[in-house]
Structure formats: structure tokens, C-alpha cells
PDB file of C-alpha atoms in Angstrom:
ATOM      1  CA  UNK A 169       0.000   0.000   0.000  1.00 39.00           C
ATOM      2  CA  UNK A 170       2.934   2.316   0.730  1.00 37.00           C
ATOM      3  CA  UNK A 171       3.920   2.434  -2.947  1.00 43.00           C
ATOM      4  CA  UNK A 172       0.340   2.538  -4.204  1.00 48.00           C
ATOM      5  CA  UNK A 173      -0.252   5.283  -6.747  1.00 56.00           C
ATOM      6  CA  UNK A 174      -3.255   7.546  -6.342  1.00 60.00           C
ATOM      7  CA  UNK A 175      -4.512   6.848  -9.865  1.00 65.00           C
ATOM      8  CA  UNK A 176      -4.317   3.105  -9.253  1.00 76.00           C
ATOM      9  CA  UNK A 177      -6.882   3.295  -6.428  1.00 81.00           C
ATOM     10  CA  UNK A 178      -9.448   4.985  -8.688  1.00 84.00           C
ATOM     11  CA  UNK A 179      -8.544   2.825 -11.673  1.00 84.00           C
ATOM     12  CA  UNK A 180      -8.839  -0.437  -9.733  1.00 87.00           C
ATOM     13  CA  UNK A 181     -12.156   0.597  -8.208  1.00 91.00           C
ATOM     14  CA  UNK A 182     -13.805   1.392 -11.542  1.00 92.00           C
ATOM     15  CA  UNK A 183     -12.351  -1.671 -13.248  1.00 91.00           C
ATOM     16  CA  UNK A 184     -15.074  -3.469 -11.313  1.00 94.00           C
ATOM     17  CA  UNK A 185     -18.033  -3.681 -13.759  1.00 96.00           C
ATOM     18  CA  UNK A 186     -20.568  -3.293 -10.916  1.00 97.00           C
ATOM     19  CA  UNK A 187     -18.998   0.001  -9.798  1.00 96.00           C
ATOM     20  CA  UNK A 188     -18.555   1.277 -13.352  1.00 96.00           C
ATOM     21  CA  UNK A 189     -22.043   0.384 -14.623  1.00 97.00           C
ATOM     22  CA  UNK A 190     -23.752   1.830 -11.561  1.00 97.00           C
ATOM     23  CA  UNK A 191     -21.870   5.141 -11.773  1.00 96.00           C
ATOM     24  CA  UNK A 192     -22.535   5.474 -15.503  1.00 96.00           C
ATOM     25  CA  UNK A 193     -26.235   4.679 -15.038  1.00 96.00           C
ATOM     26  CA  UNK A 194     -26.529   7.367 -12.350  1.00 96.00           C
ATOM     27  CA  UNK A 195     -24.835  10.023 -14.500  1.00 96.00           C
ATOM     28  CA  UNK A 196     -26.169   9.147 -17.961  1.00 95.00           C
ATOM     29  CA  UNK A 197     -29.575   7.639 -17.226  1.00 95.00           C
ATOM     30  CA  UNK A 198     -30.736   9.130 -13.924  1.00 94.00           C
ATOM     31  CA  UNK A 199     -30.187   5.860 -12.079  1.00 95.00           C
ATOM     32  CA  UNK A 200     -32.087   3.634 -14.514  1.00 95.00           C
ATOM     33  CA  UNK A 201     -30.621   0.161 -14.923  1.00 94.00           C
ATOM     34  CA  UNK A 202     -29.635   0.596 -18.589  1.00 95.00           C
ATOM     35  CA  UNK A 203     -25.987  -0.506 -18.577  1.00 96.00           C
ATOM     36  CA  UNK A 204     -25.614  -4.049 -17.203  1.00 96.00           C
ATOM     37  CA  UNK A 205     -22.329  -5.110 -15.575  1.00 96.00           C
ATOM     38  CA  UNK A 206     -22.259  -8.332 -17.599  1.00 95.00           C
ATOM     39  CA  UNK A 207     -22.451  -6.273 -20.815  1.00 96.00           C
ATOM     40  CA  UNK A 208     -19.149  -4.534 -20.022  1.00 96.00           C
ATOM     41  CA  UNK A 209     -15.715  -5.634 -21.157  1.00 94.00           C
ATOM     42  CA  UNK A 210     -12.550  -4.077 -19.805  1.00 92.00           C
ATOM     43  CA  UNK A 211     -10.302  -2.392 -22.305  1.00 88.00           C
ATOM     44  CA  UNK A 212      -6.529  -2.137 -21.907  1.00 76.00           C
ATOM     45  CA  UNK A 213      -5.761   1.570 -21.737  1.00 66.00           C
ATOM     46  CA  UNK A 214      -2.048   0.920 -22.223  1.00 62.00           C
ATOM     47  CA  UNK A 215      -2.718  -0.554 -25.668  1.00 53.00           C
ATOM     48  CA  UNK A 216      -4.719   2.521 -26.681  1.00 57.00           C
ATOM     49  CA  UNK A 217      -2.516   5.238 -25.217  1.00 54.00           C
ATOM     50  CA  UNK A 218       0.980   3.860 -24.686  1.00 47.00           C
ATOM     51  CA  UNK A 219       0.838   2.289 -28.129  1.00 49.00           C
ATOM     52  CA  UNK A 220      -0.028   5.697 -29.541  1.00 49.00           C
ATOM     53  CA  UNK A 221       2.833   7.549 -27.843  1.00 49.00           C
ATOM     54  CA  UNK A 222       1.010   8.600 -24.678  1.00 49.00           C
ATOM     55  CA  UNK A 223       2.710   7.654 -21.417  1.00 45.00           C
ATOM     56  CA  UNK A 224       1.110   5.321 -18.889  1.00 42.00           C
ATOM     57  CA  UNK A 225       0.660   8.260 -16.536  1.00 45.00           C
ATOM     58  CA  UNK A 226      -1.630   9.830 -19.134  1.00 53.00           C
ATOM     59  CA  UNK A 227      -3.926   6.854 -19.698  1.00 64.00           C
ATOM     60  CA  UNK A 228      -7.607   6.962 -18.776  1.00 76.00           C
ATOM     61  CA  UNK A 229      -8.756   5.998 -15.306  1.00 82.00           C
ATOM     62  CA  UNK A 230     -11.385   3.568 -16.594  1.00 90.00           C
ATOM     63  CA  UNK A 231     -12.596   2.525 -20.035  1.00 93.00           C
ATOM     64  CA  UNK A 232     -15.058  -0.217 -20.948  1.00 95.00           C
ATOM     65  CA  UNK A 233     -16.513  -1.695 -24.117  1.00 95.00           C
ATOM     66  CA  UNK A 234     -20.299  -1.824 -23.666  1.00 96.00           C
ATOM     67  CA  UNK A 235     -22.040  -4.491 -25.702  1.00 94.00           C
ATOM     68  CA  UNK A 236     -25.675  -3.666 -24.998  1.00 87.00           C
ATOM     69  CA  UNK A 237     -28.723  -5.437 -26.312  1.00 85.00           C
ATOM     70  CA  UNK A 238     -29.376  -2.874 -29.029  1.00 84.00           C
ATOM     71  CA  UNK A 239     -26.110  -0.963 -29.285  1.00 84.00           C
ATOM     72  CA  UNK A 240     -22.374  -0.904 -28.683  1.00 92.00           C
ATOM     73  CA  UNK A 241     -20.242   1.925 -27.354  1.00 95.00           C
ATOM     74  CA  UNK A 242     -16.973   2.667 -25.604  1.00 95.00           C
ATOM     75  CA  UNK A 243     -17.490   4.302 -22.206  1.00 96.00           C
ATOM     76  CA  UNK A 244     -14.731   6.136 -20.368  1.00 95.00           C
ATOM     77  CA  UNK A 245     -14.474   7.757 -16.950  1.00 93.00           C
ATOM     78  CA  UNK A 246     -11.765  10.155 -15.803  1.00 89.00           C
ATOM     79  CA  UNK A 247     -11.509  11.377 -12.194  1.00 87.00           C
ATOM     80  CA  UNK A 248     -10.173  14.928 -11.827  1.00 85.00           C
ATOM     81  CA  UNK A 249      -9.364  16.637  -8.518  1.00 80.00           C
ATOM     82  CA  UNK A 250      -8.208  20.051  -9.758  1.00 80.00           C
ATOM     83  CA  UNK A 251      -9.620  22.695 -12.071  1.00 83.00           C
ATOM     84  CA  UNK A 252      -7.481  22.384 -15.202  1.00 84.00           C
ATOM     85  CA  UNK A 253      -7.933  24.405 -18.391  1.00 85.00           C
ATOM     86  CA  UNK A 254      -6.022  21.712 -20.362  1.00 85.00           C
ATOM     87  CA  UNK A 255      -8.590  19.040 -19.500  1.00 88.00           C
ATOM     88  CA  UNK A 256     -10.759  19.758 -22.528  1.00 90.00           C
ATOM     89  CA  UNK A 257      -7.894  19.281 -25.016  1.00 88.00           C
ATOM     90  CA  UNK A 258      -6.650  16.222 -23.120  1.00 87.00           C
ATOM     91  CA  UNK A 259     -10.087  14.602 -23.301  1.00 90.00           C
ATOM     92  CA  UNK A 260     -10.206  15.365 -27.017  1.00 91.00           C
ATOM     93  CA  UNK A 261      -6.845  13.615 -27.440  1.00 88.00           C
ATOM     94  CA  UNK A 262      -8.013  10.566 -25.457  1.00 88.00           C
ATOM     95  CA  UNK A 263     -11.184  10.238 -27.530  1.00 91.00           C
ATOM     96  CA  UNK A 264      -9.332  10.768 -30.813  1.00 89.00           C
ATOM     97  CA  UNK A 265      -6.876   7.990 -29.936  1.00 87.00           C
ATOM     98  CA  UNK A 266      -9.769   5.702 -29.036  1.00 88.00           C
ATOM     99  CA  UNK A 267     -11.380   6.302 -32.415  1.00 90.00           C
ATOM    100  CA  UNK A 268      -7.987   5.763 -34.050  1.00 86.00           C
ATOM    101  CA  UNK A 269      -7.664   2.465 -32.177  1.00 85.00           C
ATOM    102  CA  UNK A 270     -10.972   1.327 -33.688  1.00 88.00           C
ATOM    103  CA  UNK A 271      -9.686   2.122 -37.184  1.00 86.00           C
ATOM    104  CA  UNK A 272      -6.594   0.007 -36.560  1.00 84.00           C
ATOM    105  CA  UNK A 273      -8.180  -2.881 -34.664  1.00 83.00           C
ATOM    106  CA  UNK A 274     -11.596  -3.344 -36.254  1.00 81.00           C
ATOM    107  CA  UNK A 275     -10.997  -1.937 -39.758  1.00 78.00           C
ATOM    108  CA  UNK A 276     -14.708  -1.325 -40.203  1.00 80.00           C
ATOM    109  CA  UNK A 277     -16.493   1.558 -41.925  1.00 85.00           C
ATOM    110  CA  UNK A 278     -18.746   1.936 -38.889  1.00 89.00           C
ATOM    111  CA  UNK A 279     -17.167   2.879 -35.570  1.00 92.00           C
ATOM    112  CA  UNK A 280     -18.589   2.817 -32.065  1.00 94.00           C
ATOM    113  CA  UNK A 281     -19.372   6.094 -30.276  1.00 95.00           C
ATOM    114  CA  UNK A 282     -17.018   7.041 -27.471  1.00 95.00           C
ATOM    115  CA  UNK A 283     -18.700   8.567 -24.410  1.00 95.00           C
ATOM    116  CA  UNK A 284     -16.215  10.193 -22.021  1.00 94.00           C
ATOM    117  CA  UNK A 285     -17.132  11.633 -18.635  1.00 95.00           C
ATOM    118  CA  UNK A 286     -14.911  13.670 -16.334  1.00 93.00           C
ATOM    119  CA  UNK A 287     -15.842  13.240 -12.660  1.00 92.00           C
ATOM    120  CA  UNK A 288     -14.668  16.343 -10.783  1.00 90.00           C
ATOM    121  CA  UNK A 289     -14.158  15.655  -7.075  1.00 84.00           C
ATOM    122  CA  UNK A 290     -12.168  18.685  -5.958  1.00 80.00           C
ATOM    123  CA  UNK A 291     -13.174  21.336  -3.460  1.00 75.00           C
ATOM    124  CA  UNK A 292     -15.120  24.275  -4.874  1.00 80.00           C
ATOM    125  CA  UNK A 293     -16.580  24.436  -8.377  1.00 84.00           C
ATOM    126  CA  UNK A 294     -15.241  23.745 -11.853  1.00 87.00           C
ATOM    127  CA  UNK A 295     -14.346  27.159 -13.270  1.00 86.00           C
ATOM    128  CA  UNK A 296     -12.260  26.159 -16.310  1.00 87.00           C
ATOM    129  CA  UNK A 297     -13.584  25.947 -19.853  1.00 88.00           C
ATOM    130  CA  UNK A 298     -15.445  22.879 -21.103  1.00 91.00           C
ATOM    131  CA  UNK A 299     -15.175  23.732 -24.795  1.00 92.00           C
ATOM    132  CA  UNK A 300     -12.098  23.853 -27.011  1.00 91.00           C
ATOM    133  CA  UNK A 301     -13.210  27.054 -28.757  1.00 91.00           C
ATOM    134  CA  UNK A 302     -13.444  28.802 -25.380  1.00 90.00           C
ATOM    135  CA  UNK A 303      -9.650  28.478 -25.117  1.00 88.00           C
ATOM    136  CA  UNK A 304      -9.059  30.113 -28.488  1.00 89.00           C
ATOM    137  CA  UNK A 305      -8.361  33.724 -29.316  1.00 89.00           C
ATOM    138  CA  UNK A 306     -10.146  33.641 -32.683  1.00 91.00           C
ATOM    139  CA  UNK A 307      -9.747  36.599 -35.067  1.00 92.00           C
ATOM    140  CA  UNK A 308     -12.929  37.997 -36.549  1.00 91.00           C
ATOM    141  CA  UNK A 309     -12.043  36.645 -39.992  1.00 92.00           C
ATOM    142  CA  UNK A 310     -12.070  33.058 -38.624  1.00 93.00           C
ATOM    143  CA  UNK A 311     -15.172  33.237 -36.398  1.00 90.00           C
ATOM    144  CA  UNK A 312     -17.193  30.029 -36.614  1.00 88.00           C
ATOM    145  CA  UNK A 313     -14.547  28.171 -38.638  1.00 93.00           C
ATOM    146  CA  UNK A 314     -12.498  26.143 -36.077  1.00 91.00           C
ATOM    147  CA  UNK A 315     -13.975  22.778 -35.124  1.00 90.00           C
ATOM    148  CA  UNK A 316     -15.175  22.761 -31.527  1.00 91.00           C
ATOM    149  CA  UNK A 317     -14.939  20.036 -28.902  1.00 90.00           C
ATOM    150  CA  UNK A 318     -17.074  19.958 -25.779  1.00 92.00           C
ATOM    151  CA  UNK A 319     -16.182  18.054 -22.640  1.00 92.00           C
ATOM    152  CA  UNK A 320     -18.774  16.337 -20.448  1.00 94.00           C
ATOM    153  CA  UNK A 321     -17.939  17.103 -16.822  1.00 94.00           C
ATOM    154  CA  UNK A 322     -19.863  16.004 -13.729  1.00 93.00           C
ATOM    155  CA  UNK A 323     -19.229  17.515 -10.306  1.00 91.00           C
ATOM    156  CA  UNK A 324     -19.475  14.777  -7.679  1.00 90.00           C
ATOM    157  CA  UNK A 325     -20.989  17.377  -5.329  1.00 87.00           C
ATOM    158  CA  UNK A 326     -23.977  17.670  -7.682  1.00 89.00           C
ATOM    159  CA  UNK A 327     -24.485  13.907  -7.954  1.00 92.00           C
ATOM    160  CA  UNK A 328     -27.485  12.562  -6.020  1.00 93.00           C
ATOM    161  CA  UNK A 329     -26.244   9.503  -4.132  1.00 93.00           C
ATOM    162  CA  UNK A 330     -29.802   8.144  -4.042  1.00 94.00           C
ATOM    163  CA  UNK A 331     -29.413   7.379  -7.781  1.00 96.00           C
ATOM    164  CA  UNK A 332     -26.622   4.918  -7.021  1.00 96.00           C
ATOM    165  CA  UNK A 333     -27.569   1.329  -6.250  1.00 96.00           C
ATOM    166  CA  UNK A 334     -24.131  -0.081  -5.532  1.00 96.00           C
ATOM    167  CA  UNK A 335     -23.406   0.332  -1.817  1.00 95.00           C
ATOM    168  CA  UNK A 336     -19.744   1.302  -2.256  1.00 94.00           C
ATOM    169  CA  UNK A 337     -20.619   3.926  -4.903  1.00 95.00           C
ATOM    170  CA  UNK A 338     -23.421   5.330  -2.786  1.00 94.00           C
ATOM    171  CA  UNK A 339     -21.252   5.565   0.348  1.00 92.00           C
ATOM    172  CA  UNK A 340     -18.384   7.203  -1.558  1.00 92.00           C
ATOM    173  CA  UNK A 341     -20.519   9.930  -3.148  1.00 93.00           C
ATOM    174  CA  UNK A 342     -22.468  10.557   0.055  1.00 90.00           C
ATOM    175  CA  UNK A 343     -19.367  10.724   2.253  1.00 87.00           C
ATOM    176  CA  UNK A 344     -17.290  12.888  -0.097  1.00 85.00           C
ATOM    177  CA  UNK A 345     -20.136  15.392  -0.309  1.00 84.00           C
ATOM    178  CA  UNK A 346     -20.517  15.430   3.478  1.00 81.00           C
ATOM    179  CA  UNK A 347     -16.790  15.996   3.949  1.00 79.00           C
ATOM    180  CA  UNK A 348     -16.738  18.960   1.542  1.00 77.00           C
ATOM    181  CA  UNK A 349     -19.847  20.381   3.263  1.00 74.00           C
ATOM    182  CA  UNK A 350     -18.391  19.596   6.718  1.00 71.00           C
ATOM    183  CA  UNK A 351     -21.506  17.725   7.830  1.00 72.00           C
ATOM    184  CA  UNK A 352     -19.615  15.581  10.324  1.00 67.00           C
ATOM    185  CA  UNK A 353     -22.624  14.700  12.489  1.00 71.00           C
ATOM    186  CA  UNK A 354     -23.978  12.481   9.710  1.00 73.00           C
ATOM    187  CA  UNK A 355     -20.938  10.214  10.096  1.00 74.00           C
ATOM    188  CA  UNK A 356     -21.990   8.869  13.487  1.00 75.00           C
ATOM    189  CA  UNK A 357     -22.781   5.173  13.208  1.00 78.00           C
ATOM    190  CA  UNK A 358     -21.848   5.101   9.499  1.00 82.00           C
ATOM    191  CA  UNK A 359     -19.462   2.409   8.277  1.00 86.00           C
ATOM    192  CA  UNK A 360     -18.074   1.775   4.792  1.00 88.00           C
ATOM    193  CA  UNK A 361     -16.026  -1.016   3.249  1.00 88.00           C
ATOM    194  CA  UNK A 362     -12.251  -0.676   3.137  1.00 87.00           C
ATOM    195  CA  UNK A 363     -12.496  -0.528  -0.653  1.00 89.00           C
ATOM    196  CA  UNK A 364     -14.781   2.510  -0.410  1.00 90.00           C
ATOM    197  CA  UNK A 365     -12.675   4.063   2.363  1.00 87.00           C
ATOM    198  CA  UNK A 366      -9.567   4.017   0.156  1.00 87.00           C
ATOM    199  CA  UNK A 367     -11.399   5.809  -2.639  1.00 88.00           C
ATOM    200  CA  UNK A 368     -12.807   8.360  -0.166  1.00 86.00           C
ATOM    201  CA  UNK A 369      -9.278   8.971   1.138  1.00 83.00           C
ATOM    202  CA  UNK A 370      -8.055   9.650  -2.397  1.00 82.00           C
ATOM    203  CA  UNK A 371     -10.990  11.852  -3.399  1.00 82.00           C
ATOM    204  CA  UNK A 372     -10.592  14.002  -0.276  1.00 78.00           C
ATOM    205  CA  UNK A 373      -6.770  14.099  -0.562  1.00 72.00           C
ATOM    206  CA  UNK A 374      -6.124  12.160   2.653  1.00 71.00           C
ATOM    207  CA  UNK A 375      -3.338  10.007   1.242  1.00 68.00           C
ATOM    208  CA  UNK A 376      -1.801   9.581   4.704  1.00 64.00           C
ATOM    209  CA  UNK A 377      -4.592   7.345   5.976  1.00 68.00           C
ATOM    210  CA  UNK A 378      -4.326   4.759   3.196  1.00 69.00           C
ATOM    211  CA  UNK A 379      -2.122   2.731   5.539  1.00 65.00           C
ATOM    212  CA  UNK A 380      -5.088   2.449   7.916  1.00 69.00           C
ATOM    213  CA  UNK A 381      -7.332   0.757   5.356  1.00 76.00           C
ATOM    214  CA  UNK A 382      -5.200  -2.098   4.060  1.00 72.00           C
ATOM    215  CA  UNK A 383      -6.827  -5.276   2.832  1.00 72.00           C
ATOM    216  CA  UNK A 384     -10.311  -6.015   1.594  1.00 73.00           C
ATOM    217  CA  UNK A 385     -12.033  -7.493   4.632  1.00 78.00           C
ATOM    218  CA  UNK A 386     -13.816  -5.412   7.253  1.00 79.00           C
ATOM    219  CA  UNK A 387     -15.264  -1.918   7.434  1.00 84.00           C
ATOM    220  CA  UNK A 388     -14.168   1.561   8.512  1.00 80.00           C
ATOM    221  CA  UNK A 389     -16.145   3.741  10.934  1.00 80.00           C
ATOM    222  CA  UNK A 390     -16.595   7.111   9.261  1.00 77.00           C
ATOM    223  CA  UNK A 391     -16.771   9.032  12.530  1.00 75.00           C
ATOM    224  CA  UNK A 392     -13.164   8.122  13.373  1.00 70.00           C
ATOM    225  CA  UNK A 393     -12.258   8.820   9.739  1.00 67.00           C
ATOM    226  CA  UNK A 394     -13.642  12.341  10.097  1.00 63.00           C
ATOM    227  CA  UNK A 395     -11.842  12.911  13.403  1.00 63.00           C
ATOM    228  CA  UNK A 396      -8.568  11.999  11.677  1.00 58.00           C
ATOM    229  CA  UNK A 397      -9.327  14.605   9.019  1.00 55.00           C
ATOM    230  CA  UNK A 398     -10.291  17.218  11.594  1.00 53.00           C
ATOM    231  CA  UNK A 399      -7.269  16.555  13.830  1.00 53.00           C
ATOM    232  CA  UNK A 400      -4.886  16.817  10.870  1.00 51.00           C
ATOM    233  CA  UNK A 401      -6.145  20.274   9.884  1.00 48.00           C
ATOM    234  CA  UNK A 402      -3.321  22.214  11.561  1.00 37.00           C
ATOM    235  CA  UNK A 403      -0.591  20.071  10.014  1.00 42.00           C
ATOM    236  CA  UNK A 404      -2.273  20.189   6.602  1.00 46.00           C
ATOM    237  CA  UNK A 405      -2.393  23.992   6.854  1.00 42.00           C
ATOM    238  CA  UNK A 406       1.337  24.106   7.557  1.00 42.00           C
ATOM    239  CA  UNK A 407       2.074  21.943   4.528  1.00 41.00           C
ATOM    240  CA  UNK A 408      -0.157  24.047   2.265  1.00 51.00           C
ATOM    241  CA  UNK A 409       1.452  27.244   3.567  1.00 50.00           C
ATOM    242  CA  UNK A 410       4.924  25.917   2.834  1.00 50.00           C
ATOM    243  CA  UNK A 411       3.898  24.919  -0.706  1.00 61.00           C
ATOM    244  CA  UNK A 412       2.317  28.334  -1.311  1.00 66.00           C
ATOM    245  CA  UNK A 413       5.554  30.026  -0.299  1.00 68.00           C
ATOM    246  CA  UNK A 414       7.530  27.860  -2.712  1.00 71.00           C
ATOM    247  CA  UNK A 415       5.101  28.728  -5.494  1.00 78.00           C
ATOM    248  CA  UNK A 416       5.428  32.481  -4.882  1.00 78.00           C
ATOM    249  CA  UNK A 417       9.226  32.200  -4.948  1.00 78.00           C
ATOM    250  CA  UNK A 418       9.145  30.303  -8.263  1.00 82.00           C
ATOM    251  CA  UNK A 419       6.748  32.853  -9.763  1.00 83.00           C
ATOM    252  CA  UNK A 420       9.124  35.673  -8.825  1.00 81.00           C
ATOM    253  CA  UNK A 421      12.106  33.866 -10.377  1.00 82.00           C
ATOM    254  CA  UNK A 422      10.195  33.119 -13.585  1.00 85.00           C
ATOM    255  CA  UNK A 423       9.138  36.766 -13.927  1.00 83.00           C
ATOM    256  CA  UNK A 424      12.787  37.809 -13.775  1.00 78.00           C
ATOM    257  CA  UNK A 425      13.604  35.427 -16.627  1.00 80.00           C
ATOM    258  CA  UNK A 426      10.464  35.677 -18.766  1.00 82.00           C
ATOM    259  CA  UNK A 427       8.970  39.011 -17.790  1.00 79.00           C
ATOM    260  CA  UNK A 428       5.174  39.079 -17.399  1.00 79.00           C
ATOM    261  CA  UNK A 429       3.676  35.572 -17.222  1.00 81.00           C
ATOM    262  CA  UNK A 430       0.591  34.740 -19.259  1.00 81.00           C
ATOM    263  CA  UNK A 431      -2.603  33.937 -17.294  1.00 75.00           C
ATOM    264  CA  UNK A 432      -2.499  30.376 -18.711  1.00 76.00           C
ATOM    265  CA  UNK A 433       1.022  29.722 -17.417  1.00 82.00           C
ATOM    266  CA  UNK A 434       0.226  31.320 -14.047  1.00 81.00           C
ATOM    267  CA  UNK A 435      -2.800  29.019 -13.650  1.00 77.00           C
ATOM    268  CA  UNK A 436      -0.772  25.957 -14.677  1.00 80.00           C
ATOM    269  CA  UNK A 437       1.818  26.700 -11.992  1.00 81.00           C
ATOM    270  CA  UNK A 438      -0.884  27.346  -9.382  1.00 77.00           C
ATOM    271  CA  UNK A 439      -2.380  23.915 -10.163  1.00 76.00           C
ATOM    272  CA  UNK A 440       0.982  22.165  -9.845  1.00 79.00           C
ATOM    273  CA  UNK A 441       1.488  19.632  -7.079  1.00 78.00           C
ATOM    274  CA  UNK A 442       4.494  19.550  -4.750  1.00 76.00           C
ATOM    275  CA  UNK A 443       6.475  17.149  -6.935  1.00 77.00           C
ATOM    276  CA  UNK A 444       5.989  19.360 -10.001  1.00 81.00           C
ATOM    277  CA  UNK A 445       7.030  22.488  -8.080  1.00 81.00           C
ATOM    278  CA  UNK A 446      10.165  20.739  -6.826  1.00 79.00           C
ATOM    279  CA  UNK A 447      11.013  19.681 -10.378  1.00 82.00           C
ATOM    280  CA  UNK A 448      10.477  23.227 -11.616  1.00 83.00           C
ATOM    281  CA  UNK A 449      12.766  24.616  -8.932  1.00 81.00           C
ATOM    282  CA  UNK A 450      15.421  22.027  -9.830  1.00 77.00           C
ATOM    283  CA  UNK A 451      15.447  23.099 -13.505  1.00 81.00           C
ATOM    284  CA  UNK A 452      14.865  26.839 -13.031  1.00 82.00           C
ATOM    285  CA  UNK A 453      18.223  27.697 -14.660  1.00 78.00           C
ATOM    286  CA  UNK A 454      17.270  25.756 -17.804  1.00 81.00           C
ATOM    287  CA  UNK A 455      14.203  27.923 -18.488  1.00 86.00           C
ATOM    288  CA  UNK A 456      14.375  30.440 -21.332  1.00 83.00           C
ATOM    289  CA  UNK A 457      10.748  30.469 -22.518  1.00 84.00           C
ATOM    290  CA  UNK A 458       7.255  29.524 -21.384  1.00 84.00           C
ATOM    291  CA  UNK A 459       7.542  26.408 -23.538  1.00 85.00           C
ATOM    292  CA  UNK A 460      10.420  25.269 -21.320  1.00 85.00           C
ATOM    293  CA  UNK A 461       8.181  25.598 -18.260  1.00 87.00           C
ATOM    294  CA  UNK A 462       5.407  23.506 -19.810  1.00 85.00           C
ATOM    295  CA  UNK A 463       7.897  20.807 -20.794  1.00 85.00           C
ATOM    296  CA  UNK A 464       9.197  20.576 -17.227  1.00 87.00           C
ATOM    297  CA  UNK A 465       5.661  20.364 -15.835  1.00 84.00           C
ATOM    298  CA  UNK A 466       4.574  17.614 -18.263  1.00 76.00           C
TER     299      UNK A 466
END
């Protein structure tokens, strides 16, 4: 568990057809039992993305081939914890590669639709664009000419947990929403499976308690889970304050080298995690343009 990657927890959870079908039914069909778990077939994201020059770190969180009674489609789910203006172009790339995979693998005139959903589970609201054109500075002479691409994003805080039939899914959505709303009293007497507890820890950025929920057997009392979160508030604040100071220092150094930073680059740096900031600081002397910064943060 110590070396477990954050993405692996989400990916492993939604590789379960019961979890995946239930979540998709809640989002796409208002909780109706349209997608059946036994109609889903796991797809190897490494074959789609690594084989097409995208690193394993960039592969989708979950992707399934749905062979329904009357139709077939490829369904994909991506969990996102931070507001990111590049998400719309990244989703476009993922979908394009999936269509390209169909051309190579199936060699058929007809291709299956690809339905991609981004599940936002961060604090606050999604404020970035959801359309490719929204990111463009289009001159008047080209208005209406560029092809657009719209991303389907679902905020977990807007998802009604009553629509979910799978117990783990329902407990995850309900608990994450309660944590963001700080409704701790509702946790009394509530227990969730260790599988659900690990996902809740990831979605609420409590990576430190993963060690407490090893294994598959047994349950976790959510009241003690909340107390751990509450008691760690001071330490978490210290860590966030330290990271903010590092970010301000890097911004000042970059302004000396590059002059005024574009709003896009400023936002990208603000969304960087601690590892990315450390890497940026390590290569600060190698930066001569904004392109250099983006390459380091890739």
C-alpha cells in the first residue's frame, strides 16, 4: 500500500463492472438500470494510449466496451481533482486515440461512439472551460470556422447519491459530499467497506490514511475517519502554507527570466502539485521560454 499510486486506487475501483455500470447509469440515465455489468468488457488503456505515444501516466482511469442489447459503445471515466484548463484538449486527445484504435483494430467503416465523462471531485466548483473554442483567441475573420470540442464534466458534489444502487458507490458519493460540506454529524454510526474508504481517502486528498485501510475485509467507521481529518487540519495547513511560499518564490524567479507571465502559465503553476514544483525549482536555470516551463511540468 505504501507504494500505491493515487490513480491506481481509482482505476482499480472502476475496473469493477458493478462500480462502473452503476456510476454510468446514475450520471447518464438518472439511475435507470440501462448498462448491465455483464455487458461490459474491460479495455486495456495501455494498448490505446501507450501504443499511440502517450505515457502510462496519461492513460484513462477507466474505459469499458459496452455491448448492450441494441447498441455498442466505448465508455470512459476520468476522475479529476483540480480545475485544469487543459482538461478539454486532453479529453479530445483521449477520444481521438480511441477512435484511431478502432480504425486500426476493427478496420470497419462503422465505428462505435465514445462517451467520455470527467468526474470532478475537488473542493469548490469547476471554473475552467469545457469547450475547445473557449480556449481560443479567434480573429474575426475566422469566427465560426475552427472545429469545436465539448467536454462532459460532472461535479461529484452535484451527484445525487440516491441514484446509485451499488453500496460502495453510494457511500463514496455521500461521504465525499458530506466531507466537503463539513456535515460531520452524519458520520456517526456510518461504516463503509475498506475498498470505499480508500477511494474516499483519495478523493478528499487524505493520502496519509491509506495505511489504515489495508486489505479487503472489514469496514471503517466514518466518525473516526472524520476525526482523523479534523485533527490533521493544523498540520495540513502548515504543509499548504509551505507549498504556497515555494510557489510564490518560483513565480518571482520566472518573472525575472520571462517578464510578465501569461494567465495560462500562471494558472498551470498554481495547479501544480508539490512534486511538479520541486522539479520546476530544480530546472529553473534551464528555463528560457514559457515552452520550457510547460515541458518541465509535463
